[in-house]
Short mmCIF file of C-alpha atoms and ligand atoms in Angstrom, two decimals:
data_model
loop_
_atom_site.label_atom_id
_atom_site.label_comp_id
_atom_site.label_asym_id
_atom_site.label_seq_id
_atom_site.Cartn_x
_atom_site.Cartn_y
_atom_site.Cartn_z
CA MET M 1 -21.53 -27.60 28.52
CA LYS M 2 -18.67 -30.10 27.16
CA LYS M 3 -15.40 -28.74 26.10
CA LEU M 4 -16.01 -28.83 22.37
CA GLU M 5 -19.37 -27.46 22.70
CA ARG M 6 -18.43 -24.76 24.74
CA VAL M 7 -15.55 -23.88 21.97
CA TYR M 8 -18.47 -23.99 19.37
CA PHE M 9 -20.77 -21.73 21.52
CA LEU M 10 -18.09 -19.03 21.89
CA TYR M 11 -17.22 -19.03 18.38
CA PHE M 12 -20.63 -18.45 17.06
CA CYS M 13 -22.29 -16.37 20.00
CA PHE M 14 -19.06 -13.84 19.92
CA MET M 15 -18.53 -14.27 16.13
CA SER M 16 -16.62 -11.38 14.77
CA LYS M 17 -16.85 -9.29 11.55
CA LEU M 18 -13.41 -11.03 10.63
CA PRO M 19 -13.80 -14.79 11.65
CA SER M 20 -11.73 -16.29 8.64
CA ILE M 21 -8.93 -13.55 8.78
CA THR M 22 -5.85 -14.77 10.00
CA ASN M 23 -2.78 -13.15 10.68
CA SER M 24 -0.97 -11.02 7.70
CA ILE M 25 1.34 -12.69 5.71
CA PHE M 26 3.95 -9.53 6.00
CA SER M 27 3.87 -10.80 10.16
CA VAL M 28 3.86 -14.79 9.48
CA MET M 29 7.05 -14.11 6.97
CA SER M 30 8.97 -11.29 8.69
CA GLN M 31 8.44 -13.88 12.14
CA LEU M 32 9.71 -16.81 10.16
CA ALA M 33 12.68 -15.07 8.63
CA ASN M 34 13.49 -13.73 11.99
CA GLN M 35 13.25 -17.04 13.47
CA HIS M 36 15.84 -18.74 11.11
CA GLY M 37 18.10 -15.78 10.78
CA ALA M 38 17.19 -15.60 7.09
CA ILE M 39 17.43 -11.89 5.12
CA ASN M 40 14.19 -10.36 5.01
CA LEU M 41 13.37 -9.13 1.59
CA SER M 42 9.46 -10.35 2.38
CA GLN M 43 7.79 -7.38 4.49
CA GLY M 44 7.72 -3.98 2.69
CA PHE M 45 10.06 -1.81 5.01
CA PRO M 46 13.69 -0.12 4.48
CA ASN M 47 16.46 -1.82 6.65
CA PHE M 48 18.63 1.44 5.48
CA PRO M 49 19.22 3.95 8.06
CA GLU M 50 16.86 7.16 8.35
CA ASP M 51 18.02 10.56 6.78
CA GLU M 52 20.52 12.26 9.44
CA ARG M 53 18.45 15.81 8.72
CA LEU M 54 15.06 13.64 10.04
CA LEU M 55 17.06 12.47 13.01
CA GLN M 56 18.49 15.92 13.90
CA ILE M 57 15.04 17.63 13.76
CA SER M 58 13.44 14.86 15.58
CA GLU M 59 16.28 15.39 18.34
CA ARG M 60 15.79 18.95 18.40
CA ILE M 61 11.90 19.26 18.85
CA ILE M 62 11.31 16.28 21.28
CA ARG M 63 11.80 18.88 24.08
CA ASP M 64 9.48 21.43 22.49
CA ASN M 65 5.96 21.89 23.23
CA ILE M 66 4.26 19.37 20.74
CA HIS M 67 3.34 16.45 22.68
CA GLN M 68 -0.30 17.19 23.09
CA TYR M 69 -3.05 16.60 20.78
CA THR M 70 -2.94 18.30 17.28
CA PRO M 71 -6.23 19.58 15.82
CA MET M 72 -8.10 16.52 14.42
CA ALA M 73 -7.52 16.62 10.68
CA GLY M 74 -3.95 17.16 11.21
CA LEU M 75 -0.90 20.12 12.13
CA ARG M 76 -1.81 22.66 10.42
CA SER M 77 1.76 23.62 9.13
CA LEU M 78 1.75 20.06 7.67
CA LEU M 79 -1.39 20.29 5.97
CA GLU M 80 -0.07 23.26 4.16
CA LYS M 81 3.05 21.58 3.20
CA ILE M 82 1.29 18.70 1.61
CA ALA M 83 -0.90 21.21 -0.06
CA ASN M 84 2.33 22.91 -1.52
CA GLN M 85 4.09 19.46 -2.63
CA THR M 86 0.35 18.50 -4.35
CA LEU M 87 0.25 21.91 -5.95
CA LYS M 88 4.16 21.79 -7.34
CA GLN M 89 3.48 17.91 -8.24
CA TYR M 90 0.40 17.84 -9.80
CA ASP M 91 -0.89 21.25 -10.22
CA ARG M 92 -3.79 20.58 -7.89
CA LYS M 93 -4.82 23.32 -5.62
CA VAL M 94 -6.21 21.59 -2.46
CA ASN M 95 -7.72 23.27 0.46
CA THR M 96 -5.88 22.56 3.80
CA ALA M 97 -9.40 23.39 5.66
CA ASN M 98 -11.70 20.92 3.85
CA GLU M 99 -9.86 18.52 1.56
CA MET M 100 -7.29 17.06 3.68
CA LEU M 101 -6.84 14.58 6.44
CA ILE M 102 -3.68 13.47 8.24
CA THR M 103 -4.06 9.55 8.93
CA ALA M 104 -2.33 7.09 11.04
CA GLY M 105 -0.68 5.31 7.85
CA ALA M 106 -2.37 4.49 4.80
CA THR M 107 -4.14 1.49 6.16
CA GLN M 108 -6.24 4.14 8.46
CA GLY M 109 -6.94 6.22 5.50
CA VAL M 110 -8.00 3.46 3.36
CA PHE M 111 -10.30 2.22 6.35
CA THR M 112 -11.73 5.23 7.00
CA ALA M 113 -12.53 5.99 3.40
CA ILE M 114 -13.86 2.44 3.10
CA ASN M 115 -16.14 2.82 6.60
CA THR M 116 -17.16 6.04 5.59
CA PHE M 117 -18.76 5.31 2.21
CA VAL M 118 -19.63 1.59 2.21
CA ASN M 119 -23.08 0.52 3.46
CA GLN M 120 -24.59 -3.07 4.23
CA GLY M 121 -24.24 -4.87 0.98
CA ASP M 122 -22.48 -1.95 -0.91
CA GLU M 123 -19.85 -3.82 -3.44
CA VAL M 124 -16.38 -2.43 -3.48
CA LEU M 125 -14.12 -3.63 -6.84
CA ILE M 126 -10.82 -4.81 -5.69
CA LEU M 127 -8.10 -5.87 -8.41
CA ASP M 128 -6.23 -8.89 -7.47
CA PRO M 129 -3.68 -9.54 -6.79
CA SER M 130 -4.56 -6.96 -4.25
CA TYR M 131 -3.00 -5.42 -0.92
CA ASP M 132 -4.40 -7.16 2.17
CA SER M 133 -6.09 -4.55 4.03
CA TYR M 134 -8.94 -3.60 1.57
CA GLU M 135 -10.75 -6.66 1.85
CA PRO M 136 -11.12 -6.66 5.47
CA SER M 137 -11.91 -3.19 5.40
CA VAL M 138 -15.07 -3.79 3.45
CA LEU M 139 -15.81 -6.66 5.48
CA VAL M 140 -16.03 -4.55 8.64
CA ALA M 141 -17.95 -2.01 6.84
CA SER M 142 -20.61 -5.08 6.11
CA GLY M 143 -20.08 -4.56 2.32
CA LYS M 144 -19.33 -7.41 -0.29
CA PRO M 145 -15.30 -7.35 -1.59
CA VAL M 146 -15.42 -8.15 -5.66
CA ARG M 147 -12.57 -9.32 -6.52
CA VAL M 148 -11.51 -8.81 -10.00
CA SER M 149 -7.76 -10.61 -11.58
CA LEU M 150 -5.75 -8.22 -13.26
CA ASN M 151 -4.52 -9.75 -16.72
CA ASP M 152 -1.50 -12.06 -16.49
CA ASP M 153 1.07 -9.56 -17.32
CA TYR M 154 -0.97 -7.73 -14.19
CA THR M 155 -2.42 -4.69 -16.48
CA PRO M 156 -5.59 -3.90 -15.72
CA ASN M 157 -8.50 -5.75 -17.53
CA PHE M 158 -11.23 -3.26 -18.44
CA ASN M 159 -14.19 -6.01 -20.00
CA GLN M 160 -13.76 -7.73 -16.54
CA ILE M 161 -13.55 -4.71 -14.40
CA GLU M 162 -17.03 -3.56 -16.27
CA SER M 163 -18.70 -6.95 -16.44
CA ALA M 164 -18.05 -7.01 -12.44
CA ILE M 165 -19.91 -3.42 -12.05
CA SER M 166 -23.71 -3.88 -10.90
CA THR M 167 -26.15 -1.57 -9.42
CA LYS M 168 -24.65 -2.17 -5.82
CA THR M 169 -21.15 -0.91 -6.98
CA LYS M 170 -20.39 1.64 -4.31
CA MET M 171 -16.42 2.01 -4.97
CA ILE M 172 -13.45 0.70 -7.05
CA VAL M 173 -10.00 0.69 -5.10
CA ILE M 174 -7.46 1.39 -7.31
CA ASN M 175 -3.77 0.78 -6.12
CA ASN M 176 -0.74 2.19 -8.52
CA PRO M 177 2.00 2.09 -8.43
CA HIS M 178 0.75 -1.06 -7.70
CA ASN M 179 1.80 -3.24 -4.41
CA PRO M 180 2.65 -6.50 -4.81
CA THR M 181 3.40 -6.48 -8.88
CA GLY M 182 5.64 -3.39 -9.25
CA ARG M 183 3.52 -2.30 -12.19
CA ILE M 184 2.13 1.33 -12.93
CA TRP M 185 -0.91 2.25 -14.51
CA THR M 186 -0.84 4.15 -18.26
CA GLU M 187 -2.40 7.00 -20.02
CA GLN M 188 -4.60 4.58 -21.57
CA ASP M 189 -5.56 2.55 -18.71
CA PHE M 190 -6.93 6.07 -16.75
CA GLU M 191 -8.78 6.79 -20.17
CA ALA M 192 -10.26 3.17 -19.92
CA LEU M 193 -11.32 3.56 -16.57
CA GLU M 194 -12.95 7.19 -17.22
CA THR M 195 -14.96 5.75 -20.33
CA ILE M 196 -16.48 3.18 -17.71
CA LEU M 197 -17.05 5.44 -14.95
CA GLU M 198 -18.56 8.07 -17.22
CA LYS M 199 -21.78 5.33 -17.47
CA HIS M 200 -21.55 4.82 -13.36
CA PRO M 201 -21.37 8.17 -11.74
CA GLN M 202 -22.58 6.72 -8.26
CA ILE M 203 -19.23 4.68 -8.35
CA LEU M 204 -16.47 6.27 -5.70
CA VAL M 205 -12.86 5.74 -6.69
CA LEU M 206 -10.03 4.82 -3.61
CA GLY M 207 -6.99 5.90 -5.19
CA ASP M 208 -4.27 4.11 -3.14
CA GLU M 209 -1.16 5.91 -4.13
CA VAL M 210 1.49 5.52 -1.20
CA TYR M 211 4.20 4.47 -3.84
CA GLU M 212 3.61 7.70 -5.67
CA TYR M 213 7.09 8.96 -5.51
CA ILE M 214 8.53 5.39 -6.25
CA THR M 215 8.14 5.07 -10.50
CA PHE M 216 10.99 4.35 -12.74
CA SER M 217 10.20 4.26 -16.57
CA GLN M 218 7.76 6.74 -16.67
CA PRO M 219 6.06 9.35 -14.04
CA HIS M 220 3.20 8.39 -11.73
CA ILE M 221 -0.03 9.48 -13.08
CA SER M 222 -1.98 10.61 -10.01
CA PHE M 223 -6.04 10.68 -9.78
CA ASN M 224 -4.89 14.17 -8.33
CA THR M 225 -4.60 14.95 -12.13
CA ARG M 226 -7.63 13.34 -13.39
CA PRO M 227 -10.46 16.36 -13.78
CA LYS M 228 -12.93 13.59 -15.03
CA LEU M 229 -12.71 11.74 -11.82
CA VAL M 230 -11.28 13.65 -9.10
CA GLU M 231 -14.92 15.04 -7.87
CA ARG M 232 -15.64 11.38 -6.86
CA THR M 233 -11.76 10.42 -5.80
CA ILE M 234 -10.55 9.78 -2.38
CA ILE M 235 -6.45 9.58 -2.67
CA ALA M 236 -4.35 7.83 -0.17
CA SER M 237 -0.66 7.96 0.48
CA SER M 238 1.73 7.31 3.11
CA PHE M 239 4.93 9.24 4.54
CA GLY M 240 6.15 5.65 5.76
CA LYS M 241 6.87 4.92 2.06
CA SER M 242 7.96 8.55 0.82
CA LEU M 243 10.05 9.20 3.81
CA HIS M 244 11.45 5.91 4.62
CA VAL M 245 9.58 5.66 7.79
CA THR M 246 6.98 2.80 7.81
CA GLY M 247 6.99 2.78 11.80
CA TRP M 248 5.87 6.29 12.22
CA LYS M 249 2.41 5.43 10.54
CA VAL M 250 1.68 8.58 9.03
CA GLY M 251 -0.18 9.09 5.78
CA TYR M 252 -2.92 11.25 4.48
CA LEU M 253 -6.00 11.62 2.49
CA ILE M 254 -6.62 13.91 0.08
CA ALA M 255 -10.82 14.18 -1.38
CA PRO M 256 -12.88 16.95 -2.45
CA GLU M 257 -15.10 18.65 0.58
CA HIS M 258 -18.42 16.59 0.17
CA LEU M 259 -16.14 13.54 0.80
CA MET M 260 -13.68 14.74 3.31
CA TYR M 261 -16.67 16.27 5.39
CA GLU M 262 -18.06 12.66 5.85
CA MET M 263 -14.52 10.91 6.60
CA LYS M 264 -13.68 13.03 8.90
CA LYS M 265 -16.59 12.13 11.01
CA VAL M 266 -15.34 8.87 11.36
CA HIS M 267 -11.70 9.43 11.29
CA GLN M 268 -12.59 11.58 14.74
CA PHE M 269 -14.08 8.47 16.38
CA LEU M 270 -11.25 6.14 14.98
CA VAL M 271 -8.19 7.99 16.12
CA PHE M 272 -9.50 11.60 16.54
CA SER M 273 -5.66 12.91 15.61
CA VAL M 274 -2.31 11.49 14.67
CA ASN M 275 0.90 10.90 16.35
CA SER M 276 1.92 14.74 17.16
CA PHE M 277 5.69 14.20 17.50
CA SER M 278 5.54 12.72 14.07
CA GLN M 279 3.89 15.06 12.62
CA HIS M 280 5.95 18.12 13.75
CA ALA M 281 8.92 16.46 12.63
CA ILE M 282 7.18 15.41 9.60
CA SER M 283 6.75 18.98 8.68
CA GLU M 284 9.91 20.52 9.44
CA TYR M 285 11.52 17.65 7.33
CA LEU M 286 9.31 18.53 3.88
CA ASP M 287 11.26 21.78 4.27
CA VAL M 288 14.21 19.95 3.32
CA VAL M 289 13.77 16.73 1.44
CA ASP M 290 13.45 16.55 -2.30
CA PHE M 291 10.86 13.84 -3.48
CA SER M 292 12.43 13.49 -6.90
CA GLU M 293 15.42 11.95 -4.79
CA VAL M 294 13.09 8.91 -3.68
CA SER M 295 12.66 7.05 -7.22
CA LYS M 296 16.41 7.71 -8.20
CA MET M 297 17.34 6.18 -4.84
CA TYR M 298 15.06 3.12 -5.28
CA GLN M 299 15.86 2.84 -9.11
CA ARG M 300 19.37 2.35 -8.32
CA LYS M 301 18.94 -0.35 -5.79
CA ARG M 302 16.10 -1.94 -8.31
CA ASP M 303 18.98 -2.20 -10.94
CA LEU M 304 21.47 -3.58 -8.66
CA PHE M 305 19.11 -6.25 -7.29
CA GLN M 306 18.11 -6.87 -10.85
CA ASN M 307 21.54 -7.44 -12.13
CA LEU M 308 22.69 -9.37 -9.20
CA ILE M 309 20.09 -11.91 -9.92
CA LYS M 310 19.65 -11.75 -13.78
CA ASP M 311 22.02 -14.92 -14.50
CA SER M 312 19.87 -16.80 -11.64
CA ARG M 313 17.21 -19.24 -12.08
CA PHE M 314 14.50 -16.99 -10.96
CA GLU M 315 12.76 -14.94 -13.85
CA LEU M 316 12.33 -11.09 -13.38
CA ILE M 317 9.42 -9.61 -14.39
CA PRO M 318 9.21 -5.87 -15.40
CA CYS M 319 9.08 -3.88 -12.30
CA ASP M 320 8.07 0.13 -13.22
CA GLY M 321 7.47 1.31 -9.47
CA THR M 322 7.13 0.46 -5.76
CA TYR M 323 10.31 -0.92 -3.98
CA PHE M 324 9.02 -4.70 -5.05
CA GLN M 325 10.53 -7.25 -7.61
CA VAL M 326 8.64 -10.05 -8.53
CA VAL M 327 9.99 -12.91 -10.16
CA ASN M 328 8.81 -16.67 -11.34
CA TYR M 329 10.91 -19.56 -9.91
CA ASN M 330 8.93 -22.07 -12.49
CA GLN M 331 12.45 -23.33 -13.50
CA ILE M 332 13.58 -23.98 -10.04
CA SER M 333 10.26 -25.69 -8.34
CA ASN M 334 6.65 -27.15 -8.76
CA LYS M 335 6.06 -26.39 -5.22
CA ASN M 336 3.20 -23.91 -4.55
CA ASP M 337 4.57 -20.25 -3.57
CA VAL M 338 3.85 -20.73 -0.05
CA ASP M 339 5.83 -23.43 0.24
CA PHE M 340 8.23 -22.78 -1.89
CA ALA M 341 8.42 -19.12 0.00
CA LYS M 342 8.76 -21.24 3.29
CA GLU M 343 11.46 -23.58 2.04
CA LEU M 344 13.39 -20.26 0.68
CA ILE M 345 13.70 -18.94 4.10
CA VAL M 346 14.31 -22.32 6.03
CA ASN M 347 16.83 -23.82 3.32
CA HIS M 348 18.35 -20.98 1.44
CA GLY M 349 17.92 -17.83 4.20
CA VAL M 350 16.30 -15.20 2.12
CA ALA M 351 12.24 -14.36 2.88
CA SER M 352 10.14 -13.04 0.32
CA ILE M 353 6.14 -12.78 0.05
CA PRO M 354 4.17 -15.29 -2.38
CA ILE M 355 2.13 -13.60 -4.38
CA SER M 356 -1.02 -16.28 -4.34
CA VAL M 357 -2.03 -14.40 -0.93
CA PHE M 358 -3.01 -11.45 -2.72
CA TYR M 359 -5.70 -13.08 -4.78
CA ASN M 360 -9.24 -14.19 -3.30
CA ASP M 361 -8.62 -17.63 -4.83
CA ASN M 362 -5.36 -18.09 -4.18
CA THR M 363 -4.32 -18.08 -7.85
CA ASP M 364 -0.58 -19.42 -7.88
CA ARG M 365 1.63 -18.76 -10.95
CA HIS M 366 4.60 -19.49 -8.94
CA MET M 367 5.59 -15.96 -8.21
CA LEU M 368 7.23 -14.36 -5.40
CA ARG M 369 7.73 -10.77 -4.25
CA PHE M 370 11.08 -9.36 -3.03
CA CYS M 371 11.66 -6.31 -1.26
CA PHE M 372 14.36 -4.12 -2.56
CA ALA M 373 14.15 -1.03 0.24
CA LYS M 374 17.20 -2.44 1.76
CA THR M 375 21.09 -1.71 2.30
CA ASP M 376 23.03 -3.00 -0.71
CA GLU M 377 24.63 -4.86 1.74
CA SER M 378 21.58 -6.86 2.43
CA LEU M 379 20.94 -6.98 -1.40
CA MET M 380 24.14 -8.57 -2.32
CA ALA M 381 24.05 -11.11 0.27
CA ALA M 382 20.67 -11.97 -0.47
CA ALA M 383 21.52 -12.23 -4.43
CA GLU M 384 24.47 -14.41 -3.39
CA LYS M 385 22.32 -17.15 -2.03
CA LEU M 386 19.61 -16.66 -4.86
CA ASN M 387 22.08 -17.11 -7.34
CA GLN M 388 22.90 -20.59 -6.25
CA ILE M 389 19.30 -22.10 -6.31
N1 LIG P 1 3.16 -2.56 2.99
C1 LIG P 1 3.69 -3.73 3.44
C2 LIG P 1 4.23 -4.49 2.27
O1 LIG P 1 3.50 -4.75 0.98
C3 LIG P 1 3.80 -4.23 4.52
C4 LIG P 1 2.76 -3.63 5.62
C5 LIG P 1 2.34 -4.23 7.18
O2 LIG P 1 2.89 -5.43 7.08
N2 LIG P 1 1.28 -4.34 7.34
O3 LIG P 1 5.13 -5.27 2.40
#
């Protein structure tokens, strides 16, 4: 067999389920930022020091007898603390024994939820621009992602959502607060969704609420507080976001028993149980941490970053939640957003994420996402560079 024939032979013989997926944009941009020594406002992770209290807990417990498997669904004390927090925050009583699951980050939670319920040919509605892990999770399940664009101001377009529903629709993924746009859903948005879904009782909701503790202009409305939907909703959250430890990869799912029972079957063969050390440390830390501080801290950073670049040629779009600020660069360049983001790294020393990569058809509206979960020094240094463009 000639060399090229062999390449094709191997490609088609061993065709994976994700043949067209390439390296995630977060890895690509972070790598490019490192290569060029740019200030990295691309990938969403904090670069400020972890809370001293969490570090002290970690140091103290490292020599304890905590290094073997935890129960499959998660450490009991951690489950109880999440249940208490959910009651306090949303007035929802969740049963630790059968409605909760600790996952290896929200990524595994999302993957587990989708791969438990989506069968071959089932359609899953995903609202664009959308976080990058939803579509591949659906493809691995042999389902069909159906991408529906948000409006130009990144609010949900309920006419389009309703028209995209078919007899094959199995699930809709709602990410609120929204990455990458920083928008959050209003009461009217939830009511509109409820009206539509009332007509389609077979559709599951996957609520990705990893930024639930990072909202600014109005409080986060959680699916935990929507009695009309709660029976068919799986909620994913992440301690990576809420406690600034993205590398610990600990998150959780909340869902009614009939859904959770099935998801645990997939979970036990995907990871069985999540990293024991992180679960123990987080469980103790939850006794002292105050979630209301998270929004305050990020609001200050958002305001700082917005103020620093308000007179630049970048146009800020409203940011109501998450730690991402989206800007438009129409006044600066006609380049497509991927090329412009690369230029920004190479020529100006600031890394961002181009928004077109979050669309199925790579819609390019000349928008970039900057992550402001960074030290004030990083934000000031980045702003100085951005203001010169
Ligand atoms: N969620 C993070 C972001 O949006 C990145 C996570 C990842 O790198 N997979 O930037």
